[in-house]
Every structure is written in C-alpha cells, then in structure tokens.
Tab-separated table of C-alpha atoms and ligand atoms in Angstrom:
chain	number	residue	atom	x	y	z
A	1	UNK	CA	-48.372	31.921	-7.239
A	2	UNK	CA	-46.360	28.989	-5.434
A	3	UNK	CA	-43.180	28.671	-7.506
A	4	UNK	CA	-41.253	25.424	-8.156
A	5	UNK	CA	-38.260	25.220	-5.323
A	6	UNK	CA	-34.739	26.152	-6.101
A	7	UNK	CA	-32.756	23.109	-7.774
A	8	UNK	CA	-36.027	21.468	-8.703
A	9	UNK	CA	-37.673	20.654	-12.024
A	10	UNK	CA	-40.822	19.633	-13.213
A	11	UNK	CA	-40.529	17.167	-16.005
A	12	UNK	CA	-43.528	17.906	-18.196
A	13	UNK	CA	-45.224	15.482	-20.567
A	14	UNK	CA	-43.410	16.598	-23.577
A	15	UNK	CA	-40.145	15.693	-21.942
A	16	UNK	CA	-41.065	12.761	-20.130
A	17	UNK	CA	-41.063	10.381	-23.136
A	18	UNK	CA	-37.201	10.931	-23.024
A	19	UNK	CA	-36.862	9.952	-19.794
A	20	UNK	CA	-39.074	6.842	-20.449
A	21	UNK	CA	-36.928	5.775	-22.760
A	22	UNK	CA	-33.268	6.755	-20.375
A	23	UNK	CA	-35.039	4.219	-18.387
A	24	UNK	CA	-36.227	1.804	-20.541
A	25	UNK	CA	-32.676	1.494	-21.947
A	26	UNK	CA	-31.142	0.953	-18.079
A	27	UNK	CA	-33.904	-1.425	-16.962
A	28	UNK	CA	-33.188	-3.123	-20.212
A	29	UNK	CA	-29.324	-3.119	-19.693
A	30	UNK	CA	-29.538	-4.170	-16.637
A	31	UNK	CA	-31.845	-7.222	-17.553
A	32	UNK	CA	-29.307	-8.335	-19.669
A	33	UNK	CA	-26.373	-8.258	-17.141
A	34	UNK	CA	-28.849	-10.127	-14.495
A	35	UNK	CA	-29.137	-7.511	-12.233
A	36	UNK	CA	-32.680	-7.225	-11.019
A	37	UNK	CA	-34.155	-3.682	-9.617
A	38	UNK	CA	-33.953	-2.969	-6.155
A	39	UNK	CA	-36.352	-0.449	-4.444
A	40	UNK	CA	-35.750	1.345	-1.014
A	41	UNK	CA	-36.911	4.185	0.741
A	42	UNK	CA	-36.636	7.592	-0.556
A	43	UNK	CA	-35.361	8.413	3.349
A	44	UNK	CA	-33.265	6.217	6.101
A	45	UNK	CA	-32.089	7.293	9.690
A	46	UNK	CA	-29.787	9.909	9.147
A	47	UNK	CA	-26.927	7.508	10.945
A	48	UNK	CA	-27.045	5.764	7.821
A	49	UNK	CA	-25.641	7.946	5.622
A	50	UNK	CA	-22.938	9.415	8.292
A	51	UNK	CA	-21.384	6.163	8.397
A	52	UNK	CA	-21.882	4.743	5.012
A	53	UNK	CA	-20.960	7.835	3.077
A	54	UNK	CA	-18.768	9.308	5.615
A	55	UNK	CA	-18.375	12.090	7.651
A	56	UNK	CA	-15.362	13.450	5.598
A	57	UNK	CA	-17.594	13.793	2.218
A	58	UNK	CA	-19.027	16.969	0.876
A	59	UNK	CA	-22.473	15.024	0.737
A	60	UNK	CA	-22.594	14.772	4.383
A	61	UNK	CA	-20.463	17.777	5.547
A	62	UNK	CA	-22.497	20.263	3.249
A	63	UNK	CA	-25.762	18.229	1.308
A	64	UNK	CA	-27.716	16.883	3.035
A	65	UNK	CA	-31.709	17.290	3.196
A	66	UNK	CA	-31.619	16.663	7.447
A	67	UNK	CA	-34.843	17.193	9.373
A	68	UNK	CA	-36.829	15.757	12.405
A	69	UNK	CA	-39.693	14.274	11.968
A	70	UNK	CA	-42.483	14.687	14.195
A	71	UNK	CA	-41.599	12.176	16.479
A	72	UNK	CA	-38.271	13.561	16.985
A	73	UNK	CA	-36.330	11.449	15.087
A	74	UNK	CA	-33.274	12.856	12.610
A	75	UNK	CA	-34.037	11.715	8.841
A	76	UNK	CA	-32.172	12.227	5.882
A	77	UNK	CA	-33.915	12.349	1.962
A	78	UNK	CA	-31.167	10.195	0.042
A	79	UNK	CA	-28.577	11.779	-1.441
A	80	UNK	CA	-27.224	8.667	-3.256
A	81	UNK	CA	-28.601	4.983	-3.306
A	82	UNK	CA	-25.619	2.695	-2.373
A	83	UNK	CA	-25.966	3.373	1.383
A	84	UNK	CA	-29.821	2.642	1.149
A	85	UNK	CA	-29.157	-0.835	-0.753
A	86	UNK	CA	-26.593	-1.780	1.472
A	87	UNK	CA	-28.689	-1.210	4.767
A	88	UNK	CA	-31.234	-3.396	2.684
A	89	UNK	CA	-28.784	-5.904	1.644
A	90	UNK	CA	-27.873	-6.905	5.280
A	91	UNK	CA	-31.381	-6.068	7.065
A	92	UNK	CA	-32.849	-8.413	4.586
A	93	UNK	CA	-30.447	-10.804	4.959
A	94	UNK	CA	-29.835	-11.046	1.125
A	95	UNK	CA	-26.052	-12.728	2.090
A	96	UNK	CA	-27.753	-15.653	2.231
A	97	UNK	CA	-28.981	-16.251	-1.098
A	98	UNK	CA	-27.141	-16.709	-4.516
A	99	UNK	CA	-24.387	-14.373	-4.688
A	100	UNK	CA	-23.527	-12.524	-6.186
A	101	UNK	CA	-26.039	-10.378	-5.419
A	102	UNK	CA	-26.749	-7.417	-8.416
A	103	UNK	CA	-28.918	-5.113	-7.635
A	104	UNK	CA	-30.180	-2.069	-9.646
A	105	UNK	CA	-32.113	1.069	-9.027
A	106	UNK	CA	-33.605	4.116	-10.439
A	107	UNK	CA	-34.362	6.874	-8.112
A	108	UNK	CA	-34.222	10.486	-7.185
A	109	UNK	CA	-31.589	11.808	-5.033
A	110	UNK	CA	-31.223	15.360	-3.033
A	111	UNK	CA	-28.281	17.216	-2.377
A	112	UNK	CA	-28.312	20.939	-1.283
A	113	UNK	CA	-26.287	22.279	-3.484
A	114	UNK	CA	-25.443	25.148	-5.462
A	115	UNK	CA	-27.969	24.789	-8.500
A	116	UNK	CA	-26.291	24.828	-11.858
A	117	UNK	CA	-27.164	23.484	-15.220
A	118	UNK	CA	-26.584	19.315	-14.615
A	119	UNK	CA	-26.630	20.453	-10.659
A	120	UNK	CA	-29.577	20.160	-9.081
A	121	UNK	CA	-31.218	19.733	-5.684
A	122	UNK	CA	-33.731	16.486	-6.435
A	123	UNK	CA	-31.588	15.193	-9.121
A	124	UNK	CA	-32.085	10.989	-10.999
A	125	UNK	CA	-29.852	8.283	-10.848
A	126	UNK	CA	-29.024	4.997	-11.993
A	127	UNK	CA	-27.134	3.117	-10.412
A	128	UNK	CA	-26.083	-0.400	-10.159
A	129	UNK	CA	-24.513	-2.342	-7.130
A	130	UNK	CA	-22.394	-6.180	-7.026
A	131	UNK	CA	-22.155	-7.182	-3.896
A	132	UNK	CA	-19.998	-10.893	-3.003
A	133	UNK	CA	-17.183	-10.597	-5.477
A	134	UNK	CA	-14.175	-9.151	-4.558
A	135	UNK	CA	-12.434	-9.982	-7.764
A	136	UNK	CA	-11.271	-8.028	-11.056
A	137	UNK	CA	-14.227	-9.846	-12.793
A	138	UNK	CA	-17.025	-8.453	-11.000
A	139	UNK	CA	-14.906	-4.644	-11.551
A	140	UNK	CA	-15.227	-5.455	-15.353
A	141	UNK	CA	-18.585	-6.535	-15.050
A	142	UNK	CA	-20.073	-3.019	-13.624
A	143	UNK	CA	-17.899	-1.257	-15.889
A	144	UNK	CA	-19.225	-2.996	-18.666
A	145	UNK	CA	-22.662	-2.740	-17.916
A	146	UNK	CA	-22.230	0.684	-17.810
A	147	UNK	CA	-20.786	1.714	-20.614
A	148	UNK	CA	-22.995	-0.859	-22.510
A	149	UNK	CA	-26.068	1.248	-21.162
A	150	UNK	CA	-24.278	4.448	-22.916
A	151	UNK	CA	-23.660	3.107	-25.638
A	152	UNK	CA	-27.445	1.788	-25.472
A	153	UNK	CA	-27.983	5.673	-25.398
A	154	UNK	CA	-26.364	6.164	-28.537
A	155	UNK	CA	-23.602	8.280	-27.161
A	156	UNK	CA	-20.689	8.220	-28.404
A	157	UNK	CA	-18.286	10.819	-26.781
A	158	UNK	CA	-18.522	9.536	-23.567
A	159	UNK	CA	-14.988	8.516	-22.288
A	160	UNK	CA	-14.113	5.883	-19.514
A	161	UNK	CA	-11.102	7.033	-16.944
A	162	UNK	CA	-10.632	4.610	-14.448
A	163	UNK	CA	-7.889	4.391	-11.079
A	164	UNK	CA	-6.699	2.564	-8.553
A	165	UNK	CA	-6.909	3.454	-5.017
A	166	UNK	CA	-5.833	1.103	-3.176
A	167	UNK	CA	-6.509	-0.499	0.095
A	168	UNK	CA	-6.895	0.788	3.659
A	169	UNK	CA	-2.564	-0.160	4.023
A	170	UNK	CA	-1.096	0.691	0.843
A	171	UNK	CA	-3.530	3.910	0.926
A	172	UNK	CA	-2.641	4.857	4.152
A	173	UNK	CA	1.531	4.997	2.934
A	174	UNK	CA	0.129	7.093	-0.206
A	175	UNK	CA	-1.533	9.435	2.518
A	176	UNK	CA	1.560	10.361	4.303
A	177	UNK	CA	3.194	10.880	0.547
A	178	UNK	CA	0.606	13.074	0.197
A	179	UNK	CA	1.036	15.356	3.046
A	180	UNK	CA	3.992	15.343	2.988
A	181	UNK	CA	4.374	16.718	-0.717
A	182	UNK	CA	1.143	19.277	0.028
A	183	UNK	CA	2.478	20.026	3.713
A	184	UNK	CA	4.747	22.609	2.378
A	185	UNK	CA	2.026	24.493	0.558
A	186	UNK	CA	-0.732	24.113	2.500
A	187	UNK	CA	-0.918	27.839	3.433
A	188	UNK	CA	-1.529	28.709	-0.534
A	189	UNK	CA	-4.503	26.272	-1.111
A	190	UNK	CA	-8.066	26.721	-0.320
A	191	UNK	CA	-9.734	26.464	3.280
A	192	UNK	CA	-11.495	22.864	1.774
A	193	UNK	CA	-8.079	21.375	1.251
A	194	UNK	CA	-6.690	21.904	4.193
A	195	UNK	CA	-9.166	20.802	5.914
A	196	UNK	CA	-8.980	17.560	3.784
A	197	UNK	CA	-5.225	17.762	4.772
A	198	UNK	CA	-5.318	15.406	8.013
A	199	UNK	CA	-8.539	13.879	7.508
A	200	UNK	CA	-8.835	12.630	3.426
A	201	UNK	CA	-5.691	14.455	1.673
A	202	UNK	CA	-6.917	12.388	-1.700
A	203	UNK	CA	-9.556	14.517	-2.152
A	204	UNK	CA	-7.061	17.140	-2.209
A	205	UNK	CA	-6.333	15.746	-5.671
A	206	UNK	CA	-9.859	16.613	-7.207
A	207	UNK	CA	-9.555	20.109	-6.192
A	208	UNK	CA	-11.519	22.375	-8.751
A	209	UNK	CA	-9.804	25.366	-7.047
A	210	UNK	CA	-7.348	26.667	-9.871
A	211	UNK	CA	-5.125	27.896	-7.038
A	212	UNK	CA	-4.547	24.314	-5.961
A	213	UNK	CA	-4.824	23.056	-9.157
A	214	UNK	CA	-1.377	24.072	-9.407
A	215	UNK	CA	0.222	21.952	-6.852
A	216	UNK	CA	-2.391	18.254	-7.582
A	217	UNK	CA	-0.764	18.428	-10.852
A	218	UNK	CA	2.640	16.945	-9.847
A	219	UNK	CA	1.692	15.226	-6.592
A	220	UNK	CA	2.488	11.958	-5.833
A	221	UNK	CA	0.343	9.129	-7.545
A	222	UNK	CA	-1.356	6.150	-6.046
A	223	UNK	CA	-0.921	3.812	-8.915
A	224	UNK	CA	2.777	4.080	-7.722
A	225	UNK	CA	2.237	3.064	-4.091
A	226	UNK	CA	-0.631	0.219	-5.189
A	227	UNK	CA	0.621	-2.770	-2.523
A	228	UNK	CA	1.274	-6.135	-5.288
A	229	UNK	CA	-2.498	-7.429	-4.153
A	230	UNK	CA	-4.137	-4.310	-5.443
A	231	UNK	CA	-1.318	-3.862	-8.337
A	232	UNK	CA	-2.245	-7.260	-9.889
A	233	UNK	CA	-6.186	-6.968	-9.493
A	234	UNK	CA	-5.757	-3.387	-11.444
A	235	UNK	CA	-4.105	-4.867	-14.020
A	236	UNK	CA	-6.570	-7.756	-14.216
A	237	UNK	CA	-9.486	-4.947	-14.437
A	238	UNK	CA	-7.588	-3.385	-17.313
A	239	UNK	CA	-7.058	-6.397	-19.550
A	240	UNK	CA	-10.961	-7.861	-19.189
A	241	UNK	CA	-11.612	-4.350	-20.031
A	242	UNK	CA	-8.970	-4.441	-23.053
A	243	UNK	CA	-10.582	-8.127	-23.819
A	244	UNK	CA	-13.975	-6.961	-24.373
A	245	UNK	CA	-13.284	-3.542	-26.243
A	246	UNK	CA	-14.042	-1.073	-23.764
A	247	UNK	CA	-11.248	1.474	-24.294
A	248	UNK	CA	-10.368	3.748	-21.203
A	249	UNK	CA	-7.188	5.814	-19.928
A	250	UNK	CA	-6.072	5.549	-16.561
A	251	UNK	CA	-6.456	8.851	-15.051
A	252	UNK	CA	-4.391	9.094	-11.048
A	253	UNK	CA	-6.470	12.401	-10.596
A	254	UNK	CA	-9.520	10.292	-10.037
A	255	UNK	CA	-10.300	9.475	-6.017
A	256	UNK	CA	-13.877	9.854	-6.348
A	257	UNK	CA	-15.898	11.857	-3.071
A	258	UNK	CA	-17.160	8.971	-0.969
A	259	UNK	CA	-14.906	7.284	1.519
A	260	UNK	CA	-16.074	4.401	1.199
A	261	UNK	CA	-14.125	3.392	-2.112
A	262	UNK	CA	-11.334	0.932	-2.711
A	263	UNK	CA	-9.378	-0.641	-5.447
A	264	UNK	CA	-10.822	0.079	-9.011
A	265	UNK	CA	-12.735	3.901	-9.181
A	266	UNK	CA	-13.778	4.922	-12.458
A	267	UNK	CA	-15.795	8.136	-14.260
A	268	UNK	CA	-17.549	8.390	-17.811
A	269	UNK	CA	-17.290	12.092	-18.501
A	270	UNK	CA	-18.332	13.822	-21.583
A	271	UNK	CA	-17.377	17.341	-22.900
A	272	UNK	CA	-20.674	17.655	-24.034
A	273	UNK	CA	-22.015	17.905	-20.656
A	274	UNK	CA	-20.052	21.524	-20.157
A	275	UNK	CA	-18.533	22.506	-16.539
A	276	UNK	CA	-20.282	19.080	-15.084
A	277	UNK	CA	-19.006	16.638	-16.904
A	278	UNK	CA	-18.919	13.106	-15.176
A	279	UNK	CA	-22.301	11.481	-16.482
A	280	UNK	CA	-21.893	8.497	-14.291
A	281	UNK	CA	-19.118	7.449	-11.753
A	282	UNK	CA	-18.662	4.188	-9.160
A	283	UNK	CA	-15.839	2.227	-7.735
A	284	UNK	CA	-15.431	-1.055	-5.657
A	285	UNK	CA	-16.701	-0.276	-2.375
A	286	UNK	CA	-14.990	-3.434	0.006
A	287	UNK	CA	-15.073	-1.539	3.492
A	288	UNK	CA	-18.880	0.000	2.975
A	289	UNK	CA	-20.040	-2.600	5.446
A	290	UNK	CA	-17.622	-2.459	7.968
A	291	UNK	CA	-17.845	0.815	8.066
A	292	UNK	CA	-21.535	0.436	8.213
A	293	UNK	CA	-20.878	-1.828	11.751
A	294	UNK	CA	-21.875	-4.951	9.191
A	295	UNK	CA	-20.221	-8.504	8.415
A	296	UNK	CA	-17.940	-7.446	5.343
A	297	UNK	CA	-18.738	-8.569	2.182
A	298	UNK	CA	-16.896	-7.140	-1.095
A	299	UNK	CA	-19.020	-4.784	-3.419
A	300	UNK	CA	-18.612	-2.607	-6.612
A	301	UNK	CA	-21.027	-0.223	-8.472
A	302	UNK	CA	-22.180	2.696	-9.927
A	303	UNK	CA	-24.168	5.724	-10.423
A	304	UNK	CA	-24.863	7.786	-13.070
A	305	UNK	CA	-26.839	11.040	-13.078
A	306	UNK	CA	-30.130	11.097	-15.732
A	307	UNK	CA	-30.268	14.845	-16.095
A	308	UNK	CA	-26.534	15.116	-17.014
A	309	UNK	CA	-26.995	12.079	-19.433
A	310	UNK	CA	-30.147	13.982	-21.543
A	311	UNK	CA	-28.342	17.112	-21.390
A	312	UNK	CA	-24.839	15.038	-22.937
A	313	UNK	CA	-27.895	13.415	-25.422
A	314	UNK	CA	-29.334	16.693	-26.457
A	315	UNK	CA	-25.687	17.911	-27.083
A	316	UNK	CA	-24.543	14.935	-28.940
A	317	UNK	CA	-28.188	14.919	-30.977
A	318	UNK	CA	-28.359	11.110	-29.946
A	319	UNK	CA	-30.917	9.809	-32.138
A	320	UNK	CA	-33.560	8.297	-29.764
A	321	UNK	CA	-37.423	6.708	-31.124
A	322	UNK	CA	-40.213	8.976	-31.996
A	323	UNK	CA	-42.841	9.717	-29.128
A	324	UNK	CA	-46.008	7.352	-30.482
A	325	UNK	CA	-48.880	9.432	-31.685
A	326	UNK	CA	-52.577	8.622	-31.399
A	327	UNK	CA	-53.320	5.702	-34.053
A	328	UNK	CA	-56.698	7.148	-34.722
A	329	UNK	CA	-58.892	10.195	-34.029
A	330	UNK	CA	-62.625	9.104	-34.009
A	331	UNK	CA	-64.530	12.206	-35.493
A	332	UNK	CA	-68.768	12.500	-34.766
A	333	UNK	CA	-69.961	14.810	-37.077
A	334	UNK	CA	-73.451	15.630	-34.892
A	335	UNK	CA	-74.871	14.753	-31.459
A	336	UNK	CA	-75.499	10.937	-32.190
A	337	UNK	CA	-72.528	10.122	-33.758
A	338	UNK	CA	-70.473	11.768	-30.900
A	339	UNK	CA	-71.920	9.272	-29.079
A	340	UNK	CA	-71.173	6.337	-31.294
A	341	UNK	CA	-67.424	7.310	-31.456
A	342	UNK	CA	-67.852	7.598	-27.698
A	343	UNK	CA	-68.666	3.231	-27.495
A	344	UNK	CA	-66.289	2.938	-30.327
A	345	UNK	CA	-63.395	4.109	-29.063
A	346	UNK	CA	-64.202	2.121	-25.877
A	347	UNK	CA	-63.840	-0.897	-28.158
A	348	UNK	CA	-61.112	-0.009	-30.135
A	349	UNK	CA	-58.777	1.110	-26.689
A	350	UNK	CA	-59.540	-2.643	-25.247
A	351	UNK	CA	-58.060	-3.709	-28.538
A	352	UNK	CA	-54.875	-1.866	-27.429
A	353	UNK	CA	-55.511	1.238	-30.089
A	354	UNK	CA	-54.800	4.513	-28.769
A	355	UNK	CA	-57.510	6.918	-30.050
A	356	UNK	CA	-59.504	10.514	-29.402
A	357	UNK	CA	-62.477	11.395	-29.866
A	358	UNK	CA	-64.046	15.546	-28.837
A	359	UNK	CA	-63.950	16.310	-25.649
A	360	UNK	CA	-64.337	20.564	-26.189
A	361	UNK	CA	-67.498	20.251	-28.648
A	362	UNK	CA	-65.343	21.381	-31.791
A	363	UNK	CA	-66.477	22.197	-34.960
A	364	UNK	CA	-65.616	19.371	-37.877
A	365	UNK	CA	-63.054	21.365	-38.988
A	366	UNK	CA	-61.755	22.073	-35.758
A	367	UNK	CA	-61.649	18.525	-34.991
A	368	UNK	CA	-59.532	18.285	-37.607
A	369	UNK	CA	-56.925	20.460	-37.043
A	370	UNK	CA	-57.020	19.100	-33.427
A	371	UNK	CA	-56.641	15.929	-34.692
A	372	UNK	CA	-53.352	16.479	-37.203
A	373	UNK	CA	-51.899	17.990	-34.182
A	374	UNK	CA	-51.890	15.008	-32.286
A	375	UNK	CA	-50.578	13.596	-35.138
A	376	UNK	CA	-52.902	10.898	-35.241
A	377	UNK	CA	-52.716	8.634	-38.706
A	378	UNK	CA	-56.287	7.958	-39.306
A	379	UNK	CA	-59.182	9.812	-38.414
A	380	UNK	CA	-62.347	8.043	-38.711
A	381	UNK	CA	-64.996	10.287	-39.592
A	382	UNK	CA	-68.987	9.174	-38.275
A	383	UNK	CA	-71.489	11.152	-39.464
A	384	UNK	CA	-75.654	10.599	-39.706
A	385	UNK	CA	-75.366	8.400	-43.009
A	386	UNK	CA	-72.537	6.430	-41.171
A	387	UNK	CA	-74.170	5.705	-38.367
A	388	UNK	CA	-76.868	4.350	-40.215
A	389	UNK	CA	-75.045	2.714	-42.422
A	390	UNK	CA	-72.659	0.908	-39.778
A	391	UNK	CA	-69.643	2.069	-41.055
A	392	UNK	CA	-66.738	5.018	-40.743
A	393	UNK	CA	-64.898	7.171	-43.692
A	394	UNK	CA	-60.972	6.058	-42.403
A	395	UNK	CA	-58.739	8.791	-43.879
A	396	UNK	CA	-55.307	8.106	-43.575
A	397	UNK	CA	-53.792	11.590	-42.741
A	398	UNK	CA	-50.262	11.118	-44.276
A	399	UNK	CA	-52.335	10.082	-48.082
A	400	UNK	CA	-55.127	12.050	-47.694
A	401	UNK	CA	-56.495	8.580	-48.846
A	402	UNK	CA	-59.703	7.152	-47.402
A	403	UNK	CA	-62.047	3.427	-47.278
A	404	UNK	CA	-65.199	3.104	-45.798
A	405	UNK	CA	-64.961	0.489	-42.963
A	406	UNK	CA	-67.493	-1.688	-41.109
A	407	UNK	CA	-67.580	-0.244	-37.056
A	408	UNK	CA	-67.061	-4.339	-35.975
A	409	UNK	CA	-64.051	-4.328	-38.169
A	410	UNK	CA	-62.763	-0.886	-37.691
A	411	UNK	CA	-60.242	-2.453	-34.503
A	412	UNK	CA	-58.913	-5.574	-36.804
A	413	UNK	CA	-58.335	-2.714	-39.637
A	414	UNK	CA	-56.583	-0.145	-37.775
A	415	UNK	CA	-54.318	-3.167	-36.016
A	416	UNK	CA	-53.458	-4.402	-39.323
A	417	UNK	CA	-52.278	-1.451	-39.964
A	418	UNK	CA	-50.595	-0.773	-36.777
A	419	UNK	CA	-47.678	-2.939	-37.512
B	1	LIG	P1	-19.800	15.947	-8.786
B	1	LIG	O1	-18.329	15.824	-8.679
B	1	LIG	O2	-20.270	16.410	-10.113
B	1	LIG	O3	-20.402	16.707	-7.643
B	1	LIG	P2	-20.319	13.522	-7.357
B	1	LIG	O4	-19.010	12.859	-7.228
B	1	LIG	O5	-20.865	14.287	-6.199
B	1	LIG	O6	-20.362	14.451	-8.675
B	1	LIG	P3	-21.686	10.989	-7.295
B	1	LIG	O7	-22.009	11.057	-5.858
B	1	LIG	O8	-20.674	10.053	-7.775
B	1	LIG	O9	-21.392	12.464	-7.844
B	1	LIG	O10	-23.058	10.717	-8.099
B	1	LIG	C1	-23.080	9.984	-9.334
B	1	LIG	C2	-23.590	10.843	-10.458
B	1	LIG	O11	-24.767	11.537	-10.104
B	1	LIG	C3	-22.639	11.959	-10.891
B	1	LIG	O12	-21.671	11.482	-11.742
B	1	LIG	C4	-23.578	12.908	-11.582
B	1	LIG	O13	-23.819	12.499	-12.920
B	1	LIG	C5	-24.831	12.784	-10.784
B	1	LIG	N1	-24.969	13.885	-9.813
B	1	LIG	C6	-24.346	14.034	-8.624
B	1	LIG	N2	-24.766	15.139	-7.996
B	1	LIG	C7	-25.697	15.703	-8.807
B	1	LIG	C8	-26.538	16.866	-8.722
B	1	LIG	N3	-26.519	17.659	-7.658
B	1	LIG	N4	-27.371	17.142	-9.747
B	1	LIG	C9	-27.428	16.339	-10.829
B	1	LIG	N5	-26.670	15.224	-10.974
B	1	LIG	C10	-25.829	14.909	-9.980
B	2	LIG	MG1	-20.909	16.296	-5.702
C-alpha cells in the first residue's frame, strides 16, 4: 500500500461539505466587497517567488517545493498566492483597466515544513489582494472584508492585531535601533536570529525561541520611529476601523514573514486554534512590484489558512448548515418495478430532486435501512400493483405517514414539498 505523503490530507466526502461551505462563505464575501476571483497557476518560474517573497523569508530560505522540470527549467509549486497574482496583474496588463483592481483567490499552497496539527505541506488559502490604492481606505477595506468573512463563519473569538511598519526610510532608522539594542546579545539568541541580524533584524521580533523571547520583549518599537507620512495613514487605518466596529489592539510584535510588507500589517489569531494560532494574516504590500523589476503600483491584502479556520470552527462549535440529504429514495419492490424507479428517477433528477434508487440488489427491507441512512425524507415505494396502477406509496420517513401519488405528479409533489 501507497500511503498519503507527509503533510498531506485527503479531504473525504464527509468533510468536504465543510469546506464547501468555508468557500461558499469567502466567494460570497468577497462578492459583496467587489472583488472578483482570480485564478493562476498552481506553479511559476522559481525567480518569481525569490524576488517577490524574498530571499530573506523562511518560505524561500527553507519551503519551498523546487524542482526541474524536464526541460531543465527551475519551478516552484506556490507557496502563497500574492506573488502569482501580481506576476498576473502586470503580465496581463490589468493597470490599465478600472482600478482599483480586487482580486480574490482560493487555492492550495505548499510549504515543506515541519507537519503539525494546522501545519501542513499542501495546505488552502484565501486570500484577497487591492492593488492601485495606496491610501488608509483601501487598508480598512481588506481588513474589513476579512473579518466580515469570519464573522460570516460564525466565529467569534477571533481577534484582530494590527501594526505599523513603516516605509523603506523610517524602517531602515528602526533597523539600526534594532541592532543596536539586540547587538549586545546577539551571542545568547538562536542561530535564525542572528542570521536575521544584518539582513531583516524585524523578524527578530517574532522569534518563537523562548531564549530570545526574552530580549523582543523590551526592544525598541516601530510605531515609535513611524516617519509623520506613515504615522498619519496608521492612524487613519485605525479610526475607519473604529468607524465601522471592527475592534483590534495594536500589537508592535507583529512584522509579519514576507519582505515585501509596508505600512499597515495585521493577524486574526484565535486561541482556539492551539500552538498555530494566526487564522489569516496580510499587510499593504507597496514595494512588491518594484521588487518584482515592475512599474510600482500600491497594494494591500490577505491570506488566511482554511485548515486552521475549520480546526478554530470545530473548536469554537461554529454552527454551520446541515449537509442536504437525498429528498427521496425510489424503492422497486421486484424486477419490473426496479426498472420503473430506474426512468423515474431520471425524471425526477431533471426536475432538480436528488434521489436513489438500488444499485446492490437489496432486499425491501434492506432498502430501507439503506435508505434512512441516507437520510432521505421520502421513500417512494413501487411495487407490481403500483406499477400497474401508475402510482407510488410516498412515506415520509420523519411521520411514518404515507399518500399514494400519480408517477407524472410524483416530481411537482416532492418539489412542493422541497421548500
Ligand atoms: P506561520 O507564522 O504560522 O508560519 P506564515 O506567516 O508563514 O504563518 P502566511 O504566509 O502569512 O503564514 O500565510 C497566511 C496564512 O496561511 C497563515 O496565517 C496560516 O493560517 C496559513 N498557513 C501558512 N502556512 C501554513 C501551513 N504550512 N499549513 C497550514 N496553514 C498555513
Ligand atoms: Mg510560516
């Protein structure tokens, strides 16, 4: 036996209906914030991702699915979407149309990682991108959208930290403040962080190491070195977020792993979701294109993990619909009315009615028991006096109740009932 590869999962049909409906809420959410869905390939040039995530980011120092293909080019499965979008965004020339643009997109992603619960190899995001806007507005508006799709979810102990950090000049003075407050114990924290030292000291900040922990606690914050231009559109972000009743804290310990953000980053994390908690984290993005060797154009968005959010659903027993169940079970008591439920059911499916009929030659009884399984509500029952007849026994399982009903009307009857 083949088995499944490490940090994979199969989502089997039992589960998939919660998925279905994870992404039935975003498409849904992001309908009504005008962002329309955005597909691109599940690979690009590996180049891609070296520039647009960054070359100082665990995802490209330590994730990434890299291979040749066969004719000897370097590839890279996506481990996030923004870099993918943005290639598309200036390949297809999508500048020149009505800006902003807002795109969304819901994908699988690969990372080689250490598989964990909510860590995974081939993981599922949603994720939402703005590109054309570089104001405080267009901040608000990605936050809002996503916490409107959690809330969509039903969760409710999902909190919003958001941060400032900054642009390339006022960063770059908030870097040397940096090293020079870590510079002295640098020798006591772990080999990632000083390696992060010269080349991205924030990250230093997000250190899960508790042996650096110690020192990110009272290092110097960026809030305080925000230049007045990146002061004033913080403070903007905050009050549209204040206006429209999204409550968050500001939280300095928040750089977020990609070098390509600016200004406004921000995290929904949940307790619920145990040692990985952020369910969903983006940031305004202003330098992505540059960096890319592209015409810059302002951007903000986000991504949020699936399999983090239905394990923070499951914890928080978010109440989400009922699966549907067959709406009726067509049961042929012998050979010829087998074959009448057979053309029946044909009929009643192109009237948009789910129903069964035997496929494993069952006994009546069996049928049944098959058939309260699949929790269907009626089961029709045809035997040789129906068939003659022209009509079916309908037994509503729930009542135990039944009517005898006319095959040409059976469709009309069950839709009736239907609603
Ligand atoms: P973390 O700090 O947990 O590694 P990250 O900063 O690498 O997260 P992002 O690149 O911002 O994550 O991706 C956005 C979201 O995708 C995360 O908030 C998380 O919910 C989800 N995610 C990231 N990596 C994985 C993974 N390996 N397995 C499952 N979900 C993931
Ligand atoms: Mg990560």
């Amino acid at each position: 036996m083949i088995n499944i590869p490490k940090g994979t999962k199969d989502i089997l049909p039992s589960q998939v209906y919660l998925w279905q409906h994870v992404e039935k809420t975003a498409r849904e959410t992001a309908r009504r914030y005008g962002f329309r869905e955005i597909r691109t390939p599940t690979f690009e040039h590996t180049e891609l991702f070296l520039r647009g995530v960054g070359d100082t980011t665990d995802i490209v120092n330590k994730e990434m699915y890299t291979f040749l293909d066969k004719g000897g080019r370097s590839v890279t499965l996506r481990p996030e979407g923004t870099a993918g979008v943005a290639r598309a965004f200036c390949e297809n020339g999508l500048a020149g149309g009505a800006m902003p643009f807002k795109g969304y997109y819901l994908i699988s992603a690969f990372r080689y990682e250490r598989p964990q619960a909510g860590r995974l190899r081939e993981f599922h995001q949603f994720g939402a991108e703005l590109y054309g806007s570089a104001g405080a507005f267009a901040d608000a508006e990605a936050i809002s959208l996503a916490d409107a799709f959690l809330k969509s979810l039903g969760l409710c102990e999902v909190s919003l930290q958001i941060n400032s950090i900054g642009c390339k000049q006022c960063r770059a003075v908030y870097q040397q403040a940096l090293r020079d407050y870590f510079r002295p114990h640098l020798a006591q924290m772990c080999e990632d962080c000083r390696a992060r030292f010269e080349k991205n000291p924030l990250r230093m900040i997000d250190c899960k190491e508790e042996g650096c922990k110690r020192y990110t606690a009272a290092a110097p914050r960026m809030i305080d070195y925000l230049c007045e231009d990146c002061r004033s559109h913080f403070e903007q972000v905050k009050e549209l977020l204040k206006e429209s009743g999204i409550h968050f804290t500001v939280d300095s310990s928040i750089v977020r792993g990609l070098d390509y953000y600016s200004r406004t980053v921000f995290e929904f994390t949940s307790s619920a979701a145990g040692a990985q908690g952020t369910v969903l984290g983006g940031g305004r993005y202003d330098t992505l294109l540059e960096q890319m060797g592209e015409k810059a154009v302002p951007a903000v968005g986000f991504a949020a993990g699936l399999e983090r959010l239905l394990m923070v659903m499951a914890a928080e027993g978010a109440s989400i619909p009922e699966e549907p169940k067959a709406d009726c079970y067509l049961l042929g008591m012998d050979e010829l009315s087998r074959k009448k439920a057979f053309s029946l059911a044909e009929t009643l499916r192109k009237s948009g009615i789910s129903c069964e009929i035997d496929l494993m030659e069952r006994s009546v009884k069996a049928q049944f028991k098959y058939a309260d399984k699949l929790g269907a509500r009626y089961v029709a029952v045809i035997g040789e006096t129906e068939c003659r007849e022209g009509v079916a026994e309908v037994k509503e399982m729930a009542t135990s109740s039944s009517e005898r009903v006319k095959f040409e009307e059976l469709a009309q009857y069950l839709l009736q009932r239907k609603k």
